[in-house]
């Protein structure tokens, strides 16, 4: 039996599909008799339509999905084209030229792209319909409708080809609703796909019906809202999984001269999402639905071995860790193992804002040049509202550490979470203006989306949310009958009036302007709005946050306290450290002055100095020295 695994647009063409890499390796390892092939069709499409156009569309979910919706529902093409043009105008400007695309109107761009996508899908469908016993399509990165459009064409050419959809976009009721709306889809795989997919392949090979109790397999007979939809498989021991296989993508990347990143996973699930262990749906960030399954880790040795194996196989040291959030403990062991195997890596990873500066430095020194730390909020009451489990002070510490170590941090603020108050909006604005604006990259905002299966979705009534439906944006692009039947991940809803977030958007604009201005000003040797010079027996702080420049110079004892608070310190620790040198009252006066000058942040009885080191090397030396001191004084406590 030939099994073809397909990744349609709109994944990042600079990275192979992690799902295809893991699944193809697993099937080959467990069932060598099956012939498995991968098809990174998003790369083919990027080549076909042009890299600039692909990049533009792939970053906008609605535009991406609308193009394939128009193939799936050609009778809605006129309405979809018009919706595409309106969305693109609102997002990028009047014409594609405003987005750097050499086409005169959005309508023309839509027609040109639609023609190319249709041509590609038809050609691919013909090839697969001729050869495949089973076509598996992954649907994570705006791939729902591109996968459905291809599946529809394959099935129309060969009704015996079995169509299976898996991935993050077909979780829960969403997957079942796809089966009931599109007769050309045969099965949905939910959760981690390796073992369920093998079970399905074996039953297909024997021409048996798969048992309806098979974890992770959804058929038309599956009963809505039952445990069957929650009965998912999760790999018990991640170290036992085979090495992922990206050979097919690597060959394409070579052919098209793509500089690419190798996906690697050091864990599955999210350690902050404890819903499965506790049975409490509130034990995670309330907006989130993208962590599935219990949290599990690979050993540090296995991660290093996998990275080494893949680097050697593909002669490539660029990696992208796909973890939802990298492990909270054991960073030292992990980074040590990575450095020992491959001293010259360059990688991206995600982590939560409670990561200590020393662990960020360790990751940086083992190759982390880019990261994602979704801080989501800059108001403590708002962070509590979304159950982020972090504080404004931790967010500032992580922004500061990434800035001074020169790590590009793809961070964001979520606006419009239901129930947010005007006071929370105002606190966010204040925090941006006075504190966060000191750090790069500047504020990126993402509006809250109601996602199916998120905690907010589970407790809609508590948020006053009602009339939940598929996102209104899709309504014009498909028959109303389908729009009502499908349960897409993105939802529209009605509810109480939201707080006005425009002051936060304006503050983020100012944040960006400040950094543009600071970087363009050649009179200063360092591109930082707020930095310090350590004079040895004095400390100078240069503050350009207000546009003009002011300097503050502090004597020796002040310098010591400021540098000590470069990572978050409780006042008890400050008094312990300096109590023998200075009277309590004087320490308090010093802290109060730093806070009043807004060069130090106070949260309850904790303090954080805000100015950054002039260079990454100075920052790294300081972080290491603080850890050495801490170890000497307090052992490994808090490290
Ligand atoms: S948003 Fe991130 S940290 Fe929060 S539960 Fe989801 S995956 Fe975990």
Coordinates of C-alpha atoms and ligand atoms in Angstrom, one line a residue:
X1 CA 0.0 0.0 0.0
X2 CA 1.3 3.4 -0.9
X3 CA 0.8 6.1 1.7
X4 CA 1.3 9.7 0.7
X5 CA 1.7 12.3 3.5
X6 CA 1.0 15.9 2.2
X7 CA 1.6 19.3 3.7
X8 CA -0.3 21.9 1.7
X9 CA 0.2 25.7 2.0
X10 CA 0.5 27.8 4.2
X11 CA 3.4 26.6 6.3
X12 CA 6.7 28.4 6.5
X13 CA 8.6 27.4 3.3
X14 CA 11.8 27.7 5.3
X15 CA 11.0 24.8 7.6
X16 CA 9.9 21.2 6.8
X17 CA 6.7 20.0 8.3
X18 CA 7.5 18.5 11.7
X19 CA 4.3 16.4 11.5
X20 CA 5.4 14.8 8.2
X21 CA 8.9 14.3 9.5
X22 CA 7.8 12.5 12.6
X23 CA 4.9 10.5 11.1
X24 CA 6.8 9.2 8.0
X25 CA 9.7 8.1 10.2
X26 CA 7.4 6.3 12.6
X27 CA 5.5 4.4 9.9
X28 CA 8.7 3.4 8.2
X29 CA 10.1 2.2 11.5
X30 CA 7.1 0.3 12.6
X31 CA 5.7 -1.0 9.3
X32 CA 8.6 -1.2 6.8
X33 CA 6.2 -3.0 4.3
X34 CA 4.2 0.2 3.7
X35 CA 5.6 2.6 1.2
X36 CA 5.5 6.1 2.6
X37 CA 6.3 9.3 0.7
X38 CA 6.2 12.9 1.9
X39 CA 5.0 15.8 -0.2
X40 CA 5.9 19.3 1.0
X41 CA 3.5 21.0 -1.4
X42 CA 3.7 24.3 0.3
X43 CA 7.3 24.6 -1.0
X44 CA 6.1 23.9 -4.5
X45 CA 3.4 26.5 -4.2
X46 CA 5.8 29.1 -2.8
X47 CA 8.1 28.5 -5.8
X48 CA 5.1 28.7 -8.2
X49 CA 3.5 31.9 -6.9
X50 CA 6.7 33.6 -5.9
X51 CA 8.3 33.9 -2.5
X52 CA 7.1 37.5 -1.8
X53 CA 3.5 36.6 -2.6
X54 CA 3.7 33.4 -0.6
X55 CA 5.2 35.2 2.4
X56 CA 2.5 37.9 2.3
X57 CA -0.4 35.5 2.1
X58 CA 1.0 32.9 4.6
X59 CA 1.1 35.5 7.3
X60 CA -2.6 36.3 7.1
X61 CA -4.9 33.5 8.0
X62 CA -8.0 34.8 6.4
X63 CA -6.4 35.7 3.1
X64 CA -4.7 32.3 3.1
X65 CA -7.8 30.3 3.7
X66 CA -10.0 32.4 1.4
X67 CA -7.9 31.5 -1.7
X68 CA -8.5 27.8 -1.2
X69 CA -12.1 28.4 -0.1
X70 CA -12.7 29.8 -3.5
X71 CA -11.5 26.5 -5.0
X72 CA -13.6 24.4 -2.7
X73 CA -16.7 26.5 -3.3
X74 CA -16.3 28.0 -6.8
X75 CA -19.9 29.2 -6.7
X76 CA -18.9 31.6 -3.9
X77 CA -15.9 32.9 -5.8
X78 CA -17.2 36.4 -6.5
X79 CA -18.1 37.0 -2.9
X80 CA -14.8 35.5 -1.7
X81 CA -12.8 37.7 -4.0
X82 CA -14.5 40.8 -2.7
X83 CA -14.0 39.7 0.9
X84 CA -10.3 39.0 0.1
X85 CA -9.9 42.5 -1.4
X86 CA -11.5 44.1 1.6
X87 CA -9.4 42.2 4.1
X88 CA -6.2 42.9 2.2
X89 CA -7.0 46.6 1.9
X90 CA -7.7 46.8 5.6
X91 CA -4.5 44.9 6.5
X92 CA -1.9 46.2 3.9
X93 CA -3.3 49.2 2.0
X94 CA -5.2 50.1 -1.0
X95 CA -3.3 48.0 -3.5
X96 CA -0.8 45.1 -3.5
X97 CA 1.9 47.7 -4.2
X98 CA 1.5 48.9 -0.6
X99 CA 2.6 45.5 0.5
X100 CA 5.5 45.4 -2.0
X101 CA 3.7 43.1 -4.5
X102 CA 3.8 44.1 -8.1
X103 CA 0.2 43.8 -9.0
X104 CA -2.3 46.6 -9.5
X105 CA -5.4 45.5 -7.6
X106 CA -6.2 43.0 -4.9
X107 CA -8.8 41.5 -7.3
X108 CA -6.1 40.9 -9.9
X109 CA -3.9 39.3 -7.2
X110 CA -6.7 37.1 -6.1
X111 CA -7.5 35.9 -9.6
X112 CA -3.8 35.3 -10.5
X113 CA -3.1 33.3 -7.2
X114 CA -6.4 31.4 -7.5
X115 CA -5.5 30.3 -11.0
X116 CA -2.0 29.1 -9.9
X117 CA -3.2 27.3 -6.8
X118 CA -5.9 25.6 -8.8
X119 CA -3.4 24.5 -11.4
X120 CA -1.1 23.1 -8.7
X121 CA -3.9 21.3 -6.9
X122 CA -5.2 19.7 -10.1
X123 CA -1.8 18.4 -11.1
X124 CA -1.0 17.1 -7.6
X125 CA -4.4 15.5 -7.3
X126 CA -3.9 13.6 -10.6
X127 CA -0.6 12.3 -9.5
X128 CA -1.9 11.2 -6.1
X129 CA -5.1 9.7 -7.3
X130 CA -3.1 7.5 -9.7
X131 CA -0.7 6.1 -7.1
X132 CA -2.0 6.5 -3.5
X133 CA -3.8 4.0 -1.3
X134 CA -4.0 6.5 1.5
X135 CA -3.4 10.3 1.5
X136 CA -2.8 11.9 4.9
X137 CA -3.0 15.7 5.1
X138 CA -1.7 17.7 7.9
X139 CA -3.8 20.8 8.9
X140 CA -2.0 23.0 11.3
X141 CA -0.8 26.2 9.6
X142 CA -3.8 27.6 7.9
X143 CA -4.0 24.4 6.0
X144 CA -7.6 23.3 6.5
X145 CA -9.0 24.5 3.3
X146 CA -6.0 23.9 1.1
X147 CA -6.0 20.3 2.4
X148 CA -9.8 20.0 1.7
X149 CA -9.4 21.5 -1.8
X150 CA -6.8 18.9 -2.7
X151 CA -8.7 16.1 -1.0
X152 CA -11.8 16.9 -2.9
X153 CA -10.0 16.7 -6.3
X154 CA -8.3 13.5 -5.4
X155 CA -11.5 11.8 -4.4
X156 CA -13.3 13.0 -7.6
X157 CA -10.6 11.3 -9.6
X158 CA -10.3 8.1 -7.5
X159 CA -13.0 7.3 -5.0
X160 CA -10.9 4.4 -3.6
X161 CA -8.1 6.7 -2.3
X162 CA -8.6 7.0 1.4
X163 CA -8.4 10.6 2.7
X164 CA -7.2 11.2 6.3
X165 CA -6.8 14.6 7.9
X166 CA -4.8 15.2 11.1
X167 CA -3.2 18.1 12.9
X168 CA -4.1 21.0 15.2
X169 CA -7.0 22.3 13.0
X170 CA -9.1 19.1 13.3
X171 CA -9.1 18.7 17.1
X172 CA -12.3 17.9 19.1
X173 CA -15.6 18.6 17.5
X174 CA -13.9 20.5 14.7
X175 CA -12.7 17.2 13.2
X176 CA -16.0 15.5 13.4
X177 CA -17.8 18.4 11.8
X178 CA -15.4 18.2 8.9
X179 CA -16.3 14.5 8.4
X180 CA -20.0 15.4 8.4
X181 CA -19.6 18.4 6.0
X182 CA -17.2 16.9 3.5
X183 CA -18.0 13.4 2.3
X184 CA -14.7 13.1 0.5
X185 CA -12.8 12.9 3.9
X186 CA -12.8 9.4 5.3
X187 CA -11.0 9.7 8.7
X188 CA -9.7 12.2 11.1
X189 CA -6.7 11.5 13.3
X190 CA -6.7 13.6 16.5
X191 CA -3.9 14.2 19.0
X192 CA -0.5 12.6 18.4
X193 CA -0.9 10.7 15.2
X194 CA 1.8 8.0 15.1
X195 CA 0.1 5.0 16.7
X196 CA -3.5 5.8 15.6
X197 CA -2.4 6.2 12.0
X198 CA -0.5 2.9 12.1
X199 CA -3.7 1.2 13.5
X200 CA -5.7 2.7 10.7
X201 CA -3.2 1.7 8.0
X202 CA -3.2 -1.9 9.3
X203 CA -7.0 -2.2 9.3
X204 CA -7.1 -0.7 5.8
X205 CA -4.5 -3.1 4.6
X206 CA -6.6 -6.0 5.9
X207 CA -9.7 -4.4 4.5
X208 CA -11.3 -4.4 8.0
X209 CA -13.2 -1.6 9.6
X210 CA -11.2 0.1 12.2
X211 CA -12.5 -0.4 15.7
X212 CA -14.5 2.7 16.8
X213 CA -12.7 2.6 20.1
X214 CA -9.2 3.2 18.6
X215 CA -7.8 6.2 20.4
X216 CA -7.3 9.2 18.2
X217 CA -9.3 7.9 15.2
X218 CA -12.5 9.7 14.4
X219 CA -15.0 8.2 11.9
X220 CA -18.5 9.4 10.8
X221 CA -19.8 7.0 13.3
X222 CA -18.1 8.7 16.2
X223 CA -20.5 10.2 18.7
X224 CA -20.3 14.0 19.3
X225 CA -19.3 15.3 22.7
X226 CA -18.3 11.9 24.1
X227 CA -15.2 10.5 25.7
X228 CA -14.3 9.0 22.3
X229 CA -13.3 12.4 21.1
X230 CA -11.1 12.8 24.2
X231 CA -9.6 9.3 24.0
X232 CA -6.4 10.4 22.4
X233 CA -3.1 8.6 22.1
X234 CA 0.1 10.3 23.5
X235 CA 3.6 8.8 23.0
X236 CA 4.6 7.4 26.4
X237 CA 8.3 7.7 26.0
X238 CA 9.6 10.4 23.7
X239 CA 13.1 9.0 23.7
X240 CA 11.8 5.9 22.0
X241 CA 10.5 7.7 19.0
X242 CA 12.5 7.3 15.8
X243 CA 14.6 10.2 14.4
X244 CA 12.4 12.5 12.2
X245 CA 12.9 12.2 8.5
X246 CA 13.1 15.4 6.4
X247 CA 14.8 13.9 3.3
X248 CA 12.1 14.9 0.9
X249 CA 12.0 18.5 2.1
X250 CA 15.8 18.7 2.1
X251 CA 15.9 17.6 -1.5
X252 CA 13.4 20.4 -2.4
X253 CA 15.3 22.9 -0.3
X254 CA 18.5 22.1 -2.2
X255 CA 16.7 22.3 -5.5
X256 CA 15.2 25.7 -4.8
X257 CA 18.2 27.0 -2.8
X258 CA 16.2 27.5 0.4
X259 CA 18.1 28.3 3.6
X260 CA 16.1 26.2 6.1
X261 CA 15.6 25.4 9.7
X262 CA 15.4 21.8 11.0
X263 CA 12.5 21.2 13.3
X264 CA 13.3 19.5 16.6
X265 CA 11.1 18.8 19.6
X266 CA 12.5 18.4 23.1
X267 CA 9.0 17.9 24.6
X268 CA 5.3 17.4 23.7
X269 CA 2.4 19.1 25.5
X270 CA 2.9 22.2 27.6
X271 CA 4.2 22.0 31.2
X272 CA 2.0 24.9 32.2
X273 CA -1.1 23.1 30.8
X274 CA -2.0 20.7 33.7
X275 CA -5.6 20.2 32.6
X276 CA -5.1 16.5 31.8
X277 CA -3.4 15.6 35.0
X278 CA -5.8 17.5 37.3
X279 CA -9.0 17.3 35.2
X280 CA -9.4 21.0 35.8
X281 CA -9.9 23.0 32.5
X282 CA -8.7 26.1 34.3
X283 CA -5.1 24.8 34.8
X284 CA -3.6 26.6 31.8
X285 CA -3.7 30.0 29.9
X286 CA -7.4 30.6 29.4
X287 CA -7.1 31.6 25.8
X288 CA -5.1 28.6 24.7
X289 CA -6.2 25.5 22.8
X290 CA -3.0 24.6 21.2
X291 CA -1.4 22.4 23.8
X292 CA -2.7 18.8 23.6
X293 CA -1.9 16.0 25.9
X294 CA 0.1 15.6 29.0
X295 CA 3.5 17.2 29.2
X296 CA 6.4 14.9 28.4
X297 CA 10.1 15.6 27.8
X298 CA 12.9 13.9 25.9
X299 CA 16.1 13.4 28.0
X300 CA 18.8 16.0 27.4
X301 CA 21.0 13.2 25.9
X302 CA 18.4 12.3 23.4
X303 CA 17.7 15.9 22.4
X304 CA 21.5 16.4 21.8
X305 CA 21.7 13.1 19.9
X306 CA 18.8 14.0 17.7
X307 CA 20.2 17.5 16.9
X308 CA 23.6 16.0 16.2
X309 CA 22.1 13.3 13.9
X310 CA 19.9 15.8 12.0
X311 CA 22.8 18.4 11.7
X312 CA 25.0 15.7 10.2
X313 CA 22.4 14.2 7.9
X314 CA 21.4 17.6 6.5
X315 CA 24.7 19.4 6.9
X316 CA 22.7 22.2 8.6
X317 CA 23.1 23.8 12.0
X318 CA 19.9 25.9 12.0
X319 CA 17.2 24.5 14.2
X320 CA 13.7 25.3 15.3
X321 CA 12.5 23.8 18.5
X322 CA 8.8 23.2 18.2
X323 CA 8.1 22.9 22.0
X324 CA 5.1 24.9 23.2
X325 CA 7.4 26.1 26.0
X326 CA 10.8 24.7 26.7
X327 CA 11.3 22.8 29.9
X328 CA 11.2 24.8 33.2
X329 CA 13.9 22.7 34.8
X330 CA 17.1 21.2 33.5
X331 CA 18.2 23.9 31.1
X332 CA 21.8 23.7 32.3
X333 CA 21.9 19.9 31.5
X334 CA 20.2 20.4 28.2
X335 CA 22.4 23.2 27.0
X336 CA 25.5 21.5 28.2
X337 CA 24.5 18.4 26.2
X338 CA 23.8 20.5 23.1
X339 CA 27.1 22.4 23.3
X340 CA 29.1 19.2 23.8
X341 CA 27.6 17.6 20.7
X342 CA 27.3 20.7 18.5
X343 CA 29.1 23.9 19.7
X344 CA 28.0 26.0 16.7
X345 CA 24.2 25.7 16.6
X346 CA 21.7 28.5 15.8
X347 CA 18.2 27.8 17.0
X348 CA 14.8 29.2 17.9
X349 CA 12.8 28.1 20.9
X350 CA 9.7 29.2 22.9
X351 CA 9.7 29.7 26.7
X352 CA 7.6 31.2 29.4
X353 CA 8.4 34.5 31.0
X354 CA 9.5 33.0 34.3
X355 CA 12.7 31.7 32.7
X356 CA 15.6 33.0 34.8
X357 CA 18.2 35.3 33.1
X358 CA 20.9 32.6 33.7
X359 CA 18.9 30.0 31.8
X360 CA 18.2 32.5 28.9
X361 CA 22.0 33.1 28.8
X362 CA 22.7 29.3 28.8
X363 CA 20.3 28.9 25.9
X364 CA 21.8 31.8 24.1
X365 CA 25.3 30.4 24.6
X366 CA 24.3 27.1 23.2
X367 CA 22.9 28.7 20.1
X368 CA 19.5 30.3 20.8
X369 CA 19.5 33.5 18.6
X370 CA 15.7 33.8 18.3
X371 CA 13.0 33.0 20.8
X372 CA 9.3 33.4 21.4
X373 CA 8.2 34.4 24.8
X374 CA 4.5 35.5 24.6
X375 CA 4.3 37.9 27.5
X376 CA 0.6 38.5 26.5
X377 CA 0.0 41.3 29.1
X378 CA 1.7 44.1 31.0
X379 CA -0.9 44.5 33.8
X380 CA -0.9 42.1 36.7
X381 CA -4.6 42.0 37.0
X382 CA -4.9 41.2 33.2
X383 CA -2.2 38.5 33.5
X384 CA -4.3 36.9 36.3
X385 CA -7.4 37.3 34.2
X386 CA -5.9 35.2 31.4
X387 CA -4.2 32.9 33.9
X388 CA -0.8 33.4 32.4
X389 CA 0.9 32.5 35.7
X390 CA 3.5 35.2 35.3
X391 CA 3.9 38.8 36.5
X392 CA 4.6 42.1 34.9
X393 CA 8.0 42.1 36.6
X394 CA 8.9 38.7 35.1
X395 CA 7.8 40.0 31.7
X396 CA 10.1 43.0 32.0
X397 CA 12.9 40.8 33.2
X398 CA 12.6 38.6 30.2
X399 CA 12.3 41.5 27.7
X400 CA 15.3 43.1 29.3
X401 CA 17.4 39.9 29.2
X402 CA 16.6 39.2 25.6
X403 CA 17.3 42.8 24.6
X404 CA 20.7 43.0 26.3
X405 CA 21.8 39.6 25.0
X406 CA 20.8 40.5 21.5
X407 CA 18.2 37.7 21.2
X408 CA 15.4 38.4 18.8
X409 CA 12.2 37.8 20.8
X410 CA 9.0 37.3 18.9
X411 CA 6.8 38.6 21.8
X412 CA 3.3 39.9 21.8
X413 CA 0.5 41.4 23.8
X414 CA -3.1 39.9 23.6
X415 CA -5.7 42.6 23.4
X416 CA -9.5 42.3 23.9
X417 CA -9.6 39.4 26.3
X418 CA -13.2 39.2 27.5
X419 CA -13.9 41.1 30.8
X420 CA -10.7 43.2 30.6
X421 CA -11.2 46.5 32.3
X422 CA -10.3 50.1 31.5
X423 CA -8.0 50.1 34.5
X424 CA -6.1 47.1 33.0
X425 CA -5.8 48.9 29.7
X426 CA -4.4 52.0 31.4
X427 CA -2.0 50.0 33.5
X428 CA -0.7 48.3 30.3
X429 CA -0.2 51.7 28.7
X430 CA 1.7 53.0 31.7
X431 CA 3.9 50.0 31.8
X432 CA 4.7 50.3 28.1
X433 CA 5.5 54.1 28.3
X434 CA 7.6 53.9 31.5
X435 CA 9.2 50.5 31.4
X436 CA 8.7 48.1 28.5
X437 CA 9.5 50.7 25.9
X438 CA 13.1 50.4 27.0
X439 CA 13.3 47.0 25.2
X440 CA 13.4 45.7 21.7
X441 CA 11.5 44.3 19.8
X442 CA 8.7 46.8 20.3
X443 CA 5.1 45.9 21.0
X444 CA 3.2 43.6 18.7
X445 CA -0.4 43.1 19.5
X446 CA -2.7 40.1 18.7
X447 CA -6.4 40.5 19.2
X448 CA -8.0 37.8 21.4
X449 CA -9.5 34.9 19.4
X450 CA -12.1 32.6 20.8
X451 CA -10.7 29.2 20.1
X452 CA -12.7 26.0 20.2
X453 CA -11.7 24.0 23.3
X454 CA -10.0 26.8 25.1
X455 CA -10.9 27.5 28.7
X456 CA -12.9 30.6 27.7
X457 CA -14.8 28.5 25.3
X458 CA -15.6 25.9 28.0
X459 CA -16.9 28.6 30.4
X460 CA -18.5 30.9 27.9
X461 CA -21.4 31.9 30.2
X462 CA -19.0 33.1 32.9
X463 CA -17.6 35.6 30.3
X464 CA -21.0 36.6 29.1
X465 CA -20.2 35.1 25.7
X466 CA -23.2 33.9 23.6
X467 CA -24.2 33.3 20.0
X468 CA -20.9 31.5 19.4
X469 CA -20.5 30.7 15.7
X470 CA -17.8 30.1 13.1
X471 CA -15.8 33.2 12.5
X472 CA -18.0 35.7 10.6
X473 CA -15.1 36.2 8.2
X474 CA -15.8 32.8 6.6
X475 CA -19.5 33.3 6.2
X476 CA -19.5 34.8 2.7
X477 CA -17.0 32.2 1.4
X478 CA -19.0 29.1 1.9
X479 CA -22.7 28.0 1.6
X480 CA -24.6 28.9 4.8
X481 CA -25.5 25.2 5.3
X482 CA -21.8 24.3 5.6
X483 CA -20.9 27.4 7.6
X484 CA -23.5 26.4 10.2
X485 CA -22.5 22.8 10.2
X486 CA -18.7 23.2 10.5
X487 CA -17.0 23.9 13.8
X488 CA -13.9 25.8 12.8
X489 CA -11.3 26.6 15.4
X490 CA -11.8 30.4 15.1
X491 CA -15.1 31.6 16.5
X492 CA -17.1 34.8 16.4
X493 CA -19.3 35.6 19.3
X494 CA -21.5 38.2 20.9
X495 CA -21.0 39.5 24.4
X496 CA -20.6 42.5 26.7
X497 CA -18.9 45.6 25.3
X498 CA -15.1 45.4 25.4
X499 CA -12.7 47.8 27.0
X500 CA -11.2 50.2 24.4
X501 CA -7.7 49.0 23.6
X502 CA -6.8 51.8 21.2
X503 CA -4.6 53.5 23.9
X504 CA -2.5 50.3 24.0
X505 CA -2.2 50.2 20.2
X506 CA -1.1 53.9 20.2
X507 CA 1.4 53.1 23.0
X508 CA 2.8 50.3 20.9
X509 CA 3.2 52.6 17.9
X510 CA 5.2 55.0 20.1
X511 CA 7.2 52.1 21.3
X512 CA 8.2 51.3 17.7
X513 CA 8.9 54.9 16.9
X514 CA 11.2 55.2 19.9
X515 CA 13.3 52.3 18.8
X516 CA 13.5 53.6 15.2
X517 CA 14.6 57.0 16.5
X518 CA 17.2 55.6 18.9
X519 CA 18.7 53.3 16.3
X520 CA 18.9 56.1 13.8
X521 CA 20.6 58.5 16.1
X522 CA 24.3 58.1 15.5
X523 CA 25.5 60.4 18.3
X524 CA 25.1 57.5 20.7
X525 CA 27.3 54.5 20.6
X526 CA 24.6 52.1 21.8
X527 CA 21.1 51.6 20.3
X528 CA 19.3 51.3 23.7
X529 CA 16.7 53.7 25.1
X530 CA 17.9 52.9 28.7
X531 CA 21.4 51.6 29.5
X532 CA 24.1 51.8 32.2
X533 CA 27.8 52.3 32.3
X534 CA 29.5 50.6 35.2
X535 CA 32.3 53.0 36.3
X536 CA 33.6 50.6 38.9
X537 CA 33.0 52.9 41.8
X538 CA 30.1 54.8 40.3
X539 CA 27.2 54.0 38.0
X540 CA 25.9 56.1 35.1
X541 CA 22.5 55.5 33.6
X542 CA 21.7 57.0 30.2
X543 CA 17.9 57.4 29.7
X544 CA 16.6 58.3 26.2
X545 CA 13.1 56.9 26.7
X546 CA 11.5 60.3 26.6
X547 CA 13.2 61.3 23.3
X548 CA 15.7 63.7 24.9
X549 CA 18.7 62.3 26.8
X550 CA 19.2 62.5 30.5
X551 CA 22.0 60.9 32.6
X552 CA 21.9 59.9 36.2
X553 CA 25.1 59.2 38.1
X554 CA 25.1 57.3 41.4
X555 CA 27.9 56.7 43.9
X556 CA 29.4 53.3 44.9
X557 CA 26.8 51.9 47.3
X558 CA 24.0 52.9 45.0
X559 CA 25.8 51.2 42.2
X560 CA 26.1 48.0 44.2
X561 CA 22.4 47.9 45.0
X562 CA 21.4 48.7 41.4
X563 CA 23.6 46.0 39.9
X564 CA 22.4 43.5 42.6
X565 CA 18.8 44.1 41.4
X566 CA 19.6 43.4 37.8
X567 CA 17.6 40.2 38.4
X568 CA 14.4 40.3 40.4
X569 CA 15.2 40.6 44.1
X570 CA 13.0 40.5 47.2
X571 CA 13.6 43.4 49.6
X572 CA 14.7 40.8 52.3
X573 CA 17.5 39.6 49.9
X574 CA 18.6 43.2 49.4
X575 CA 18.7 43.9 53.1
X576 CA 20.5 40.6 53.7
X577 CA 23.1 41.5 51.1
X578 CA 23.7 45.1 52.1
X579 CA 22.6 45.2 55.8
X580 CA 26.1 45.1 57.0
X581 CA 27.2 48.0 54.8
X582 CA 24.3 50.4 55.0
X583 CA 21.5 51.2 57.5
X584 CA 18.1 49.8 56.6
X585 CA 16.7 53.3 56.2
X586 CA 19.4 54.3 53.7
X587 CA 18.8 51.1 51.6
X588 CA 15.1 52.0 51.5
X589 CA 15.9 55.6 50.4
X590 CA 18.1 54.3 47.6
X591 CA 15.5 51.9 46.4
X592 CA 12.8 54.6 46.6
X593 CA 14.9 57.0 44.5
X594 CA 15.6 54.4 41.8
X595 CA 11.9 53.6 41.6
X596 CA 10.9 57.3 41.6
X597 CA 13.4 57.9 38.7
X598 CA 11.7 54.9 36.9
X599 CA 15.0 53.2 36.4
X600 CA 13.9 50.4 38.7
X601 CA 10.6 48.6 38.8
X602 CA 8.9 47.7 42.0
X603 CA 6.2 45.0 42.4
X604 CA 5.1 44.4 45.9
X605 CA 8.3 43.9 47.9
X606 CA 10.4 43.0 44.9
X607 CA 12.7 45.1 42.8
X608 CA 14.1 44.9 39.3
X609 CA 16.7 47.3 37.8
X610 CA 15.7 48.3 34.3
X611 CA 18.7 49.7 32.4
X612 CA 20.5 47.2 30.1
X613 CA 24.2 46.5 29.7
X614 CA 25.9 48.3 26.8
X615 CA 26.8 45.1 25.0
X616 CA 25.8 41.4 25.1
X617 CA 29.3 40.5 26.4
X618 CA 28.9 42.9 29.4
X619 CA 25.4 41.5 30.1
X620 CA 26.6 37.9 30.0
X621 CA 29.6 38.6 32.3
X622 CA 27.2 40.3 34.8
X623 CA 24.6 37.5 34.7
X624 CA 27.4 34.9 35.3
X625 CA 29.0 36.9 38.1
X626 CA 25.6 37.2 39.9
X627 CA 25.0 33.5 39.7
X628 CA 28.5 32.8 41.0
X629 CA 27.8 35.2 44.0
X630 CA 24.4 33.6 44.5
X631 CA 25.9 30.1 44.6
X632 CA 28.5 31.1 47.0
X633 CA 26.0 32.7 49.3
X634 CA 23.0 30.6 49.0
X635 CA 23.8 27.4 47.1
X636 CA 21.5 26.5 44.2
X637 CA 18.4 28.1 45.7
X638 CA 16.4 29.9 42.9
X639 CA 18.8 28.9 40.2
Ligands
LIG1 S1 -0.4 29.6 25.8 FE1 1.5 28.5 25.8 S2 2.1 28.5 28.0 FE2 -0.1 28.9 27.9 S3 -1.0 26.9 28.1 FE3 -0.9 27.4 25.9 S4 1.0 26.4 25.2 FE4 1.1 26.6 27.5

